[in-house]
Amino acid sequence: MPVLSDNEAATDSWGPDSWKVTLPCTRAEAEAIDAGEIDSDAVLMTTEEVEDDRDHWRLDAYLDHEPDAAMLAHLKSMVPSAAAIDPVIEALVAQDWVTMSQAGLEPIREGRFVVHTSAHPVDTPPGGRSFLIDAGQAFGTGHHATTSGCLAMLDGMARRHFANVIDLGTGTGLLAFAAAHLWPDARIMATDIDPRAVDVTRENAAANAIGDIALVVADGALDEAIGARAPFDLVIANILAGPLVSMAPEVAAIAAPDAAIVLAGLLETQRDDVVAAFENCGCALETIDRRGDWTILRLKAGATRFVPTAPLDPKGRDGWALDI
């Protein structure tokens, strides 16, 4: 499951003296890299080597120059589990690494949705919707179980009516686009803590002829623009377990009474902590979609709008990839 990191360089091709550095990593380390919290001059790609195995992942870093000791130390700092392992360093011929990365991402199909890259154009299925989402500067191509699971969860709610939708931590914008297709009369807001992800969502919206989505750079749900649009009758948050637990009160606070809340980015082992955090805010668990070690949740907000009674917990705001 190759996914280019949030830190992909703008250059689409590399010279004849390109280099590749490979290190083993864990899934937690790969998720942190993919979440975009690590700045790097290299193009970073993480790959799941053994399906649903948290310990067997790989980091490949592509550079346009031979890596020096400082670069190798920088790359090893991203994957502490490989501290005692020597990186594999390869000199490469000129390649278009972005094109190569797209070639490895086959189209995915979830319900009425098909998600594809430029390298794999598809015909839109009858009654369905295809989205062009190239791997690049944000997480969320649909190829991760959490994102595809959210697509399936949204597709399963197609017959319900939603008028005001927010996608927190939108990444590429894919889930917001799916909501816009399912509920074309709804107001849609998509947010991300990373300005680059919001830029990518704006570009993807244009590429997919998605209009009238409010895009906001925001730290969780604590933003005046979000508060002005609240309450939302559908809240989507495909992030990670740590931020979800930390943000439960503020997410519940922007949800309308009886709103649907779709949560993802958590492992099955983290489900109880996430559910408990939202239950403490008056929400009730309705549906679970487990995909390997990953779990997608749908909860229902309380019958009355939640009002936090304590100061909101700032834990997790020093790193969007914080996990529990």
Short mmCIF file of C-alpha atoms in Angstrom, two decimals:
data_model
loop_
_atom_site.label_atom_id
_atom_site.label_comp_id
_atom_site.label_asym_id
_atom_site.label_seq_id
_atom_site.Cartn_x
_atom_site.Cartn_y
_atom_site.Cartn_z
CA MET A 1 0.00 0.00 0.00
CA PRO A 2 2.38 2.75 -1.12
CA VAL A 3 1.44 6.25 -0.02
CA LEU A 4 3.58 9.28 -0.73
CA SER A 5 4.11 11.40 2.33
CA ASP A 6 2.85 14.91 2.96
CA ASN A 7 6.37 16.15 2.29
CA GLU A 8 6.65 15.27 -1.37
CA ALA A 9 8.93 17.65 -3.21
CA ALA A 10 7.43 19.79 -5.95
CA THR A 11 9.82 18.45 -8.60
CA ASP A 12 8.24 15.70 -10.70
CA SER A 13 11.46 14.25 -12.10
CA TRP A 14 14.95 13.68 -10.88
CA GLY A 15 18.34 13.86 -12.53
CA PRO A 16 20.64 10.98 -13.37
CA ASP A 17 22.22 11.10 -9.91
CA SER A 18 19.12 10.23 -7.95
CA TRP A 19 19.32 8.14 -4.82
CA LYS A 20 17.06 5.91 -2.77
CA VAL A 21 17.42 5.17 0.94
CA THR A 22 15.41 2.30 2.44
CA LEU A 23 14.76 1.55 6.10
CA PRO A 24 12.33 -0.79 7.84
CA CYS A 25 9.72 0.83 10.04
CA THR A 26 6.60 0.10 12.03
CA ARG A 27 3.06 0.99 11.04
CA ALA A 28 2.91 3.65 13.75
CA GLU A 29 6.03 5.29 12.34
CA ALA A 30 4.63 5.08 8.80
CA GLU A 31 1.37 6.69 9.92
CA ALA A 32 3.28 9.53 11.56
CA ILE A 33 5.24 10.10 8.35
CA ASP A 34 2.11 9.95 6.18
CA ALA A 35 0.32 12.37 8.49
CA GLY A 36 2.81 15.02 7.41
CA GLU A 37 4.35 16.00 10.72
CA ILE A 38 7.93 15.50 9.50
CA ASP A 39 9.61 17.99 7.19
CA SER A 40 12.07 16.52 4.72
CA ASP A 41 13.81 17.41 1.49
CA ALA A 42 13.29 13.84 0.31
CA VAL A 43 10.25 12.29 -1.30
CA LEU A 44 9.01 9.83 1.33
CA MET A 45 7.04 6.68 0.56
CA THR A 46 5.81 4.17 3.13
CA THR A 47 4.82 0.64 2.16
CA GLU A 48 3.01 -2.10 4.06
CA GLU A 49 5.17 -5.18 3.47
CA VAL A 50 3.01 -7.67 5.40
CA GLU A 51 -0.74 -7.05 5.35
CA ASP A 52 -2.16 -5.97 8.72
CA ASP A 53 1.22 -6.44 10.42
CA ARG A 54 2.12 -3.44 12.54
CA ASP A 55 5.83 -4.26 12.61
CA HIS A 56 6.66 -4.88 8.95
CA TRP A 57 6.54 -1.65 6.97
CA ARG A 58 9.17 0.10 4.88
CA LEU A 59 10.29 3.67 4.38
CA ASP A 60 11.76 4.61 1.00
CA ALA A 61 13.28 8.07 0.66
CA TYR A 62 14.14 9.46 -2.79
CA LEU A 63 16.71 12.22 -3.15
CA ASP A 64 18.24 14.19 -6.00
CA HIS A 65 21.68 13.97 -4.39
CA GLU A 66 23.77 11.37 -2.61
CA PRO A 67 22.68 11.25 1.03
CA ASP A 68 25.24 12.53 3.50
CA ALA A 69 25.55 11.59 7.14
CA ALA A 70 23.18 14.35 8.21
CA MET A 71 20.47 13.18 5.80
CA LEU A 72 20.85 9.56 6.89
CA ALA A 73 20.57 10.61 10.52
CA HIS A 74 17.48 12.65 9.65
CA LEU A 75 15.84 9.68 7.94
CA LYS A 76 16.70 7.32 10.79
CA SER A 77 15.20 9.77 13.27
CA MET A 78 11.82 9.19 11.60
CA VAL A 79 11.96 5.45 12.31
CA PRO A 80 13.37 4.85 15.81
CA SER A 81 12.62 1.14 15.50
CA ALA A 82 15.42 0.95 12.89
CA ALA A 83 18.03 2.69 15.06
CA ALA A 84 20.37 -0.31 14.98
CA ILE A 85 19.84 -1.10 11.27
CA ASP A 86 22.02 0.20 8.45
CA PRO A 87 20.00 1.83 5.68
CA VAL A 88 20.10 0.41 2.17
CA ILE A 89 21.40 3.12 -0.19
CA GLU A 90 20.97 2.85 -3.95
CA ALA A 91 22.03 5.07 -6.84
CA LEU A 92 19.23 5.32 -9.39
CA VAL A 93 18.83 6.28 -13.02
CA ALA A 94 16.63 9.22 -13.95
CA GLN A 95 13.00 8.48 -13.12
CA ASP A 96 9.75 10.29 -12.66
CA TRP A 97 9.08 9.17 -9.11
CA VAL A 98 5.62 10.68 -8.88
CA THR A 99 4.52 8.79 -11.98
CA MET A 100 6.04 5.61 -10.59
CA SER A 101 4.14 6.05 -7.34
CA GLN A 102 0.84 6.46 -9.18
CA ALA A 103 1.48 3.29 -11.16
CA GLY A 104 1.43 1.30 -7.92
CA LEU A 105 -1.99 2.53 -6.87
CA GLU A 106 -4.73 0.53 -8.53
CA PRO A 107 -8.27 1.99 -8.55
CA ILE A 108 -10.36 1.14 -5.51
CA ARG A 109 -14.11 0.63 -5.44
CA GLU A 110 -16.32 1.24 -2.42
CA GLY A 111 -20.06 1.18 -2.99
CA ARG A 112 -20.87 3.69 -5.71
CA PHE A 113 -17.40 5.27 -5.56
CA VAL A 114 -14.30 4.58 -7.60
CA VAL A 115 -11.04 6.31 -6.69
CA HIS A 116 -8.19 6.32 -9.18
CA THR A 117 -4.93 8.06 -10.03
CA SER A 118 -3.87 9.62 -13.31
CA ALA A 119 -2.04 6.41 -14.19
CA HIS A 120 -5.25 4.39 -13.96
CA PRO A 121 -8.18 6.25 -15.54
CA VAL A 122 -11.54 4.51 -15.15
CA ASP A 123 -15.06 4.72 -16.50
CA THR A 124 -17.55 6.06 -13.99
CA PRO A 125 -19.92 3.24 -12.98
CA PRO A 126 -23.63 3.73 -13.73
CA GLY A 127 -25.16 5.69 -10.89
CA GLY A 128 -21.75 6.07 -9.28
CA ARG A 129 -18.98 8.62 -9.03
CA SER A 130 -15.29 8.39 -9.82
CA PHE A 131 -12.69 10.61 -8.19
CA LEU A 132 -9.22 11.41 -9.50
CA ILE A 133 -6.94 11.56 -6.45
CA ASP A 134 -3.23 11.44 -7.14
CA ALA A 135 -0.83 10.53 -4.37
CA GLY A 136 1.05 13.64 -3.43
CA GLN A 137 1.17 16.24 -0.74
CA ALA A 138 -1.59 14.98 1.57
CA PHE A 139 -2.82 11.76 3.11
CA GLY A 140 -6.00 10.15 1.83
CA THR A 141 -5.89 8.55 -1.61
CA GLY A 142 -8.56 6.04 -0.61
CA HIS A 143 -6.08 3.16 -0.60
CA HIS A 144 -5.75 3.03 3.18
CA ALA A 145 -8.34 0.93 5.00
CA THR A 146 -9.44 3.91 7.10
CA THR A 147 -10.23 6.09 4.08
CA SER A 148 -11.90 3.36 2.05
CA GLY A 149 -13.84 2.33 5.14
CA CYS A 150 -15.12 5.88 5.54
CA LEU A 151 -16.22 5.87 1.91
CA ALA A 152 -18.18 2.69 2.56
CA MET A 153 -19.68 4.16 5.73
CA LEU A 154 -20.83 7.29 3.88
CA ASP A 155 -22.18 5.22 1.00
CA GLY A 156 -24.24 3.23 3.48
CA MET A 157 -25.92 6.43 4.68
CA ALA A 158 -26.86 7.61 1.18
CA ARG A 159 -30.61 7.48 1.86
CA ARG A 160 -30.33 9.72 4.89
CA HIS A 161 -30.60 13.49 4.60
CA PHE A 162 -27.78 15.76 5.73
CA ALA A 163 -27.81 19.52 5.36
CA ASN A 164 -24.57 20.59 7.03
CA VAL A 165 -21.44 18.41 6.79
CA ILE A 166 -17.86 18.84 8.03
CA ASP A 167 -14.80 16.74 7.20
CA LEU A 168 -12.16 17.35 9.89
CA GLY A 169 -8.60 16.50 8.79
CA THR A 170 -9.63 16.27 5.17
CA GLY A 171 -6.20 15.40 3.68
CA THR A 172 -6.90 15.18 -0.05
CA GLY A 173 -10.57 16.17 0.28
CA LEU A 174 -11.83 12.75 -0.83
CA LEU A 175 -14.39 12.23 1.94
CA ALA A 176 -15.73 15.75 1.57
CA PHE A 177 -16.11 15.11 -2.17
CA ALA A 178 -18.00 11.88 -1.49
CA ALA A 179 -20.34 13.77 0.86
CA ALA A 180 -20.89 16.46 -1.76
CA HIS A 181 -21.90 13.78 -4.26
CA LEU A 182 -24.24 11.97 -1.88
CA TRP A 183 -25.89 15.14 -0.55
CA PRO A 184 -25.57 17.77 -3.30
CA ASP A 185 -27.83 20.23 -1.48
CA ALA A 186 -25.80 20.11 1.73
CA ARG A 187 -23.33 22.73 2.86
CA ILE A 188 -19.91 21.06 3.00
CA MET A 189 -16.88 22.24 4.98
CA ALA A 190 -13.47 20.58 4.81
CA THR A 191 -10.67 21.44 7.23
CA ASP A 192 -7.10 20.44 7.93
CA ILE A 193 -4.41 21.62 10.30
CA ASP A 194 -1.91 21.59 7.41
CA PRO A 195 -2.26 24.46 4.90
CA ARG A 196 -0.71 22.26 2.21
CA ALA A 197 -3.51 19.71 2.61
CA VAL A 198 -6.09 22.47 2.16
CA ASP A 199 -4.29 23.59 -1.01
CA VAL A 200 -4.28 19.99 -2.27
CA THR A 201 -8.00 19.67 -1.52
CA ARG A 202 -8.67 22.86 -3.47
CA GLU A 203 -6.71 21.49 -6.45
CA ASN A 204 -8.45 18.11 -6.25
CA ALA A 205 -11.84 19.80 -6.06
CA ALA A 206 -11.08 21.64 -9.29
CA ALA A 207 -9.81 18.45 -10.97
CA ASN A 208 -13.01 16.62 -10.01
CA ALA A 209 -15.43 19.48 -10.75
CA ILE A 210 -16.44 19.70 -7.09
CA GLY A 211 -17.79 23.12 -6.26
CA ASP A 212 -18.88 25.13 -3.25
CA ILE A 213 -16.91 23.45 -0.48
CA ALA A 214 -15.75 25.75 2.31
CA LEU A 215 -12.04 25.09 2.94
CA VAL A 216 -10.51 26.07 6.26
CA VAL A 217 -7.06 25.68 7.81
CA ALA A 218 -8.04 24.77 11.35
CA ASP A 219 -6.67 23.14 14.48
CA GLY A 220 -9.24 20.44 15.14
CA ALA A 221 -12.70 21.91 15.65
CA LEU A 222 -11.45 25.01 17.48
CA ASP A 223 -11.87 27.67 14.82
CA GLU A 224 -14.23 30.60 14.48
CA ALA A 225 -15.22 29.59 10.93
CA ILE A 226 -16.21 26.12 12.14
CA GLY A 227 -18.11 27.52 15.09
CA ALA A 228 -19.99 29.89 12.80
CA ARG A 229 -21.17 26.99 10.61
CA ALA A 230 -22.04 24.66 13.50
CA PRO A 231 -23.98 22.66 14.40
CA PHE A 232 -23.30 19.96 11.80
CA ASP A 233 -25.60 17.01 11.27
CA LEU A 234 -22.74 14.92 9.83
CA VAL A 235 -19.22 15.08 11.23
CA ILE A 236 -16.40 13.08 9.60
CA ALA A 237 -12.99 12.79 11.29
CA ASN A 238 -10.47 10.38 9.77
CA ILE A 239 -7.46 11.28 11.88
CA LEU A 240 -5.77 9.13 14.55
CA ALA A 241 -6.91 7.76 17.90
CA GLY A 242 -4.92 10.18 20.06
CA PRO A 243 -6.36 13.36 18.54
CA LEU A 244 -9.83 11.81 18.42
CA VAL A 245 -9.78 11.17 22.17
CA SER A 246 -8.38 14.62 22.86
CA MET A 247 -10.85 16.33 20.54
CA ALA A 248 -13.98 14.40 21.57
CA PRO A 249 -15.53 17.30 23.55
CA GLU A 250 -14.92 19.88 20.82
CA VAL A 251 -16.16 17.52 18.08
CA ALA A 252 -19.28 16.67 20.08
CA ALA A 253 -19.82 20.38 20.70
CA ILE A 254 -20.11 21.17 16.98
CA ALA A 255 -22.48 18.24 16.30
CA ALA A 256 -26.21 18.88 16.04
CA PRO A 257 -28.56 16.84 18.23
CA ASP A 258 -28.72 13.24 16.90
CA ALA A 259 -25.99 14.01 14.35
CA ALA A 260 -24.04 11.20 12.68
CA ILE A 261 -20.35 11.16 13.61
CA VAL A 262 -17.97 9.04 11.51
CA LEU A 263 -14.57 8.41 13.11
CA ALA A 264 -11.56 6.62 11.64
CA GLY A 265 -7.79 6.40 11.83
CA LEU A 266 -7.88 4.14 14.87
CA LEU A 267 -6.79 0.57 15.44
CA GLU A 268 -9.22 -1.98 16.82
CA THR A 269 -7.13 -2.02 20.00
CA GLN A 270 -7.82 1.71 20.38
CA ARG A 271 -11.56 1.50 19.77
CA ASP A 272 -12.67 1.34 23.41
CA ASP A 273 -10.71 4.48 24.31
CA VAL A 274 -12.17 6.45 21.40
CA VAL A 275 -15.73 5.25 22.02
CA ALA A 276 -15.45 6.01 25.74
CA ALA A 277 -14.26 9.55 25.04
CA PHE A 278 -17.29 10.24 22.85
CA GLU A 279 -19.72 8.46 25.14
CA ASN A 280 -18.56 10.84 27.87
CA CYS A 281 -19.83 13.61 25.58
CA GLY A 282 -23.29 12.11 25.18
CA CYS A 283 -22.66 10.16 21.96
CA ALA A 284 -23.70 6.54 21.38
CA LEU A 285 -21.97 3.93 19.22
CA GLU A 286 -24.14 2.74 16.32
CA THR A 287 -21.99 0.89 13.78
CA ILE A 288 -18.50 -0.64 13.53
CA ASP A 289 -16.70 -1.52 10.29
CA ARG A 290 -13.51 -3.44 11.06
CA ARG A 291 -10.95 -3.77 8.27
CA GLY A 292 -7.98 -5.80 9.36
CA ASP A 293 -6.55 -4.07 12.40
CA TRP A 294 -8.32 -0.79 11.57
CA THR A 295 -11.79 0.20 12.74
CA ILE A 296 -14.28 2.76 11.41
CA LEU A 297 -16.97 3.94 13.79
CA ARG A 298 -20.32 5.63 13.38
CA LEU A 299 -21.78 7.26 16.45
CA LYS A 300 -24.93 9.24 17.13
CA ALA A 301 -24.75 12.52 18.98
CA GLY A 302 -26.97 13.04 21.99
CA ALA A 303 -30.55 14.25 21.78
CA THR A 304 -29.44 17.64 23.09
CA ARG A 305 -26.40 19.51 21.85
CA PHE A 306 -23.33 18.83 23.96
CA VAL A 307 -21.85 21.75 25.87
CA PRO A 308 -18.37 21.16 27.38
CA THR A 309 -18.30 21.73 31.12
CA ALA A 310 -14.51 21.77 31.43
CA PRO A 311 -11.73 23.53 29.53
CA LEU A 312 -10.94 21.73 26.29
CA ASP A 313 -7.89 19.48 26.53
CA PRO A 314 -5.04 20.79 24.35
CA LYS A 315 -3.28 17.40 24.29
CA GLY A 316 -2.24 16.41 20.82
CA ARG A 317 -1.92 19.88 19.35
CA ASP A 318 1.85 19.70 19.28
CA GLY A 319 1.59 16.92 16.70
CA TRP A 320 -1.35 15.91 14.50
CA ALA A 321 0.12 12.40 14.38
CA LEU A 322 -0.05 11.93 18.15
CA ASP A 323 -1.39 8.47 18.89
CA ILE A 324 -2.37 6.49 21.97
#
